[in-house]
Amino acid sequence: KGKNTRRGDFAKALKICLDESFGPHWHVLVGEKLGFACKKRNQTMAVFKLEESMVVIWQSPGIEELEPAAAVAEVAAAAAAAAAAAEGKGEEERKEEEEASPEK
């Protein structure tokens, strides 16, 4: 196997071990000349040299889950009610106005 293949195999194996031992979202870079930038978070990154290779590992915070559509609809309804209350009109007053107004 060539150098790059061995490095790739090492990176994959290290990522699997990190994910299993410390939770998901670990990333591994292995190479001779690397450039990287990341925000330092305690106990979530390391940089070290292994023979002629540089190894960079870090854990990202992960991906936020999207809220279900029902939860989004609830938030929208609450926001509409808050806006109406801010205008000084309650739900009952608004319904009365809608019923009293002639249809277009």
PDB file of C-alpha atoms in Angstrom:
ATOM      1  CA  LYS A   1       0.000   0.000   0.000  1.00  0.00           C
ATOM      2  CA  GLY A   2       1.104   3.534  -0.716  1.00  0.00           C
ATOM      3  CA  LYS A   3       1.621   6.262   1.880  1.00  0.00           C
ATOM      4  CA  ASN A   4      -1.666   8.009   1.123  1.00  0.00           C
ATOM      5  CA  THR A   5      -3.652   4.772   1.315  1.00  0.00           C
ATOM      6  CA  ARG A   6      -2.113   3.955   4.703  1.00  0.00           C
ATOM      7  CA  ARG A   7      -2.841   7.484   5.926  1.00  0.00           C
ATOM      8  CA  GLY A   8      -6.458   7.180   4.774  1.00  0.00           C
ATOM      9  CA  ASP A   9      -6.861   3.817   6.497  1.00  0.00           C
ATOM     10  CA  PHE A  10      -5.332   5.251   9.674  1.00  0.00           C
ATOM     11  CA  ALA A  11      -7.641   8.292   9.580  1.00  0.00           C
ATOM     12  CA  LYS A  12     -10.758   6.114   9.107  1.00  0.00           C
ATOM     13  CA  ALA A  13      -9.763   3.755  11.924  1.00  0.00           C
ATOM     14  CA  LEU A  14      -8.963   6.646  14.281  1.00  0.00           C
ATOM     15  CA  LYS A  15     -12.294   8.348  13.494  1.00  0.00           C
ATOM     16  CA  ILE A  16     -14.219   5.141  14.220  1.00  0.00           C
ATOM     17  CA  CYS A  17     -12.399   4.704  17.547  1.00  0.00           C
ATOM     18  CA  LEU A  18     -13.022   8.329  18.552  1.00  0.00           C
ATOM     19  CA  ASP A  19     -16.722   8.152  17.627  1.00  0.00           C
ATOM     20  CA  GLU A  20     -17.179   4.935  19.607  1.00  0.00           C
ATOM     21  CA  SER A  21     -15.191   6.125  22.640  1.00  0.00           C
ATOM     22  CA  PHE A  22     -16.187   9.805  22.909  1.00  0.00           C
ATOM     23  CA  GLY A  23     -19.421  10.184  20.950  1.00  0.00           C
ATOM     24  CA  PRO A  24     -20.079  11.172  17.333  1.00  0.00           C
ATOM     25  CA  HIS A  25     -18.897  13.988  15.080  1.00  0.00           C
ATOM     26  CA  TRP A  26     -15.110  13.419  15.147  1.00  0.00           C
ATOM     27  CA  HIS A  27     -12.992  14.458  12.160  1.00  0.00           C
ATOM     28  CA  VAL A  28      -9.447  13.336  11.329  1.00  0.00           C
ATOM     29  CA  LEU A  29      -6.885  14.860   8.950  1.00  0.00           C
ATOM     30  CA  VAL A  30      -3.619  13.083   8.212  1.00  0.00           C
ATOM     31  CA  GLY A  31      -0.934  14.369   5.856  1.00  0.00           C
ATOM     32  CA  GLU A  32       2.535  15.841   5.432  1.00  0.00           C
ATOM     33  CA  LYS A  33       1.500  19.454   4.852  1.00  0.00           C
ATOM     34  CA  LEU A  34      -1.809  20.502   6.351  1.00  0.00           C
ATOM     35  CA  GLY A  35      -3.542  23.812   6.787  1.00  0.00           C
ATOM     36  CA  PHE A  36      -6.525  24.111   9.077  1.00  0.00           C
ATOM     37  CA  ALA A  37      -8.450  26.577  11.185  1.00  0.00           C
ATOM     38  CA  CYS A  38     -10.969  25.772  13.876  1.00  0.00           C
ATOM     39  CA  LYS A  39     -12.330  27.301  17.039  1.00  0.00           C
ATOM     40  CA  LYS A  40     -10.698  25.873  20.157  1.00  0.00           C
ATOM     41  CA  ARG A  41     -13.076  23.986  22.407  1.00  0.00           C
ATOM     42  CA  ASN A  42     -11.603  22.235  25.442  1.00  0.00           C
ATOM     43  CA  GLN A  43     -11.152  18.472  25.118  1.00  0.00           C
ATOM     44  CA  THR A  44     -12.388  18.409  21.514  1.00  0.00           C
ATOM     45  CA  MET A  45      -9.231  18.725  19.440  1.00  0.00           C
ATOM     46  CA  ALA A  46      -5.618  17.612  19.154  1.00  0.00           C
ATOM     47  CA  VAL A  47      -2.694  18.151  16.797  1.00  0.00           C
ATOM     48  CA  PHE A  48       0.332  15.849  16.810  1.00  0.00           C
ATOM     49  CA  LYS A  49       3.100  14.519  14.599  1.00  0.00           C
ATOM     50  CA  LEU A  50       3.383  10.811  13.850  1.00  0.00           C
ATOM     51  CA  GLU A  51       6.591   9.987  11.959  1.00  0.00           C
ATOM     52  CA  GLU A  52       6.524  12.332   8.926  1.00  0.00           C
ATOM     53  CA  SER A  53       2.754  12.891   9.091  1.00  0.00           C
ATOM     54  CA  MET A  54       0.761  15.580  10.853  1.00  0.00           C
ATOM     55  CA  VAL A  55      -2.482  14.395  12.509  1.00  0.00           C
ATOM     56  CA  VAL A  56      -5.306  16.789  13.342  1.00  0.00           C
ATOM     57  CA  ILE A  57      -8.423  15.580  15.168  1.00  0.00           C
ATOM     58  CA  TRP A  58     -11.436  17.590  16.315  1.00  0.00           C
ATOM     59  CA  GLN A  59     -15.028  17.059  17.325  1.00  0.00           C
ATOM     60  CA  SER A  60     -17.686  19.275  15.811  1.00  0.00           C
ATOM     61  CA  PRO A  61     -20.787  20.103  17.860  1.00  0.00           C
ATOM     62  CA  GLY A  62     -22.978  18.230  15.385  1.00  0.00           C
ATOM     63  CA  ILE A  63     -26.036  19.163  13.398  1.00  0.00           C
ATOM     64  CA  GLU A  64     -29.099  20.695  15.004  1.00  0.00           C
ATOM     65  CA  GLU A  65     -32.269  18.753  14.339  1.00  0.00           C
ATOM     66  CA  LEU A  66     -35.073  20.612  12.560  1.00  0.00           C
ATOM     67  CA  GLU A  67     -38.244  21.099  14.529  1.00  0.00           C
ATOM     68  CA  PRO A  68     -41.295  19.127  13.393  1.00  0.00           C
ATOM     69  CA  ALA A  69     -43.840  21.088  11.330  1.00  0.00           C
ATOM     70  CA  ALA A  70     -46.403  20.973  14.162  1.00  0.00           C
ATOM     71  CA  ALA A  71     -43.984  22.709  16.545  1.00  0.00           C
ATOM     72  CA  VAL A  72     -43.263  25.377  13.926  1.00  0.00           C
ATOM     73  CA  ALA A  73     -47.028  25.951  13.458  1.00  0.00           C
ATOM     74  CA  GLU A  74     -47.464  26.337  17.239  1.00  0.00           C
ATOM     75  CA  VAL A  75     -44.685  28.920  17.373  1.00  0.00           C
ATOM     76  CA  ALA A  76     -46.232  30.830  14.449  1.00  0.00           C
ATOM     77  CA  ALA A  77     -49.658  30.850  16.141  1.00  0.00           C
ATOM     78  CA  ALA A  78     -48.136  32.063  19.399  1.00  0.00           C
ATOM     79  CA  ALA A  79     -46.276  34.817  17.542  1.00  0.00           C
ATOM     80  CA  ALA A  80     -49.490  35.928  15.802  1.00  0.00           C
ATOM     81  CA  ALA A  81     -51.336  36.026  19.138  1.00  0.00           C
ATOM     82  CA  ALA A  82     -48.513  38.048  20.704  1.00  0.00           C
ATOM     83  CA  ALA A  83     -48.584  40.503  17.794  1.00  0.00           C
ATOM     84  CA  ALA A  84     -52.343  40.923  18.134  1.00  0.00           C
ATOM     85  CA  ALA A  85     -52.014  41.468  21.876  1.00  0.00           C
ATOM     86  CA  ALA A  86     -49.331  44.075  21.260  1.00  0.00           C
ATOM     87  CA  GLU A  87     -51.761  45.916  18.978  1.00  0.00           C
ATOM     88  CA  GLY A  88     -54.301  45.952  21.818  1.00  0.00           C
ATOM     89  CA  LYS A  89     -56.738  43.556  20.203  1.00  0.00           C
ATOM     90  CA  GLY A  90     -57.621  40.255  21.772  1.00  0.00           C
ATOM     91  CA  GLU A  91     -58.726  37.185  19.874  1.00  0.00           C
ATOM     92  CA  GLU A  92     -62.414  37.818  20.637  1.00  0.00           C
ATOM     93  CA  GLU A  93     -62.269  41.455  19.476  1.00  0.00           C
ATOM     94  CA  ARG A  94     -60.593  40.411  16.234  1.00  0.00           C
ATOM     95  CA  LYS A  95     -63.269  37.748  15.563  1.00  0.00           C
ATOM     96  CA  GLU A  96     -66.029  40.269  16.246  1.00  0.00           C
ATOM     97  CA  GLU A  97     -64.464  42.707  13.788  1.00  0.00           C
ATOM     98  CA  GLU A  98     -64.165  40.001  11.133  1.00  0.00           C
ATOM     99  CA  GLU A  99     -67.819  38.982  11.585  1.00  0.00           C
ATOM    100  CA  ALA A 100     -69.052  42.603  11.522  1.00  0.00           C
ATOM    101  CA  SER A 101     -67.072  43.635   8.444  1.00  0.00           C
ATOM    102  CA  PRO A 102     -68.851  43.250   5.095  1.00  0.00           C
ATOM    103  CA  GLU A 103     -67.432  40.642   2.760  1.00  0.00           C
ATOM    104  CA  LYS A 104     -65.420  41.921  -0.174  1.00  0.00           C
TER     105      LYS A 104
END
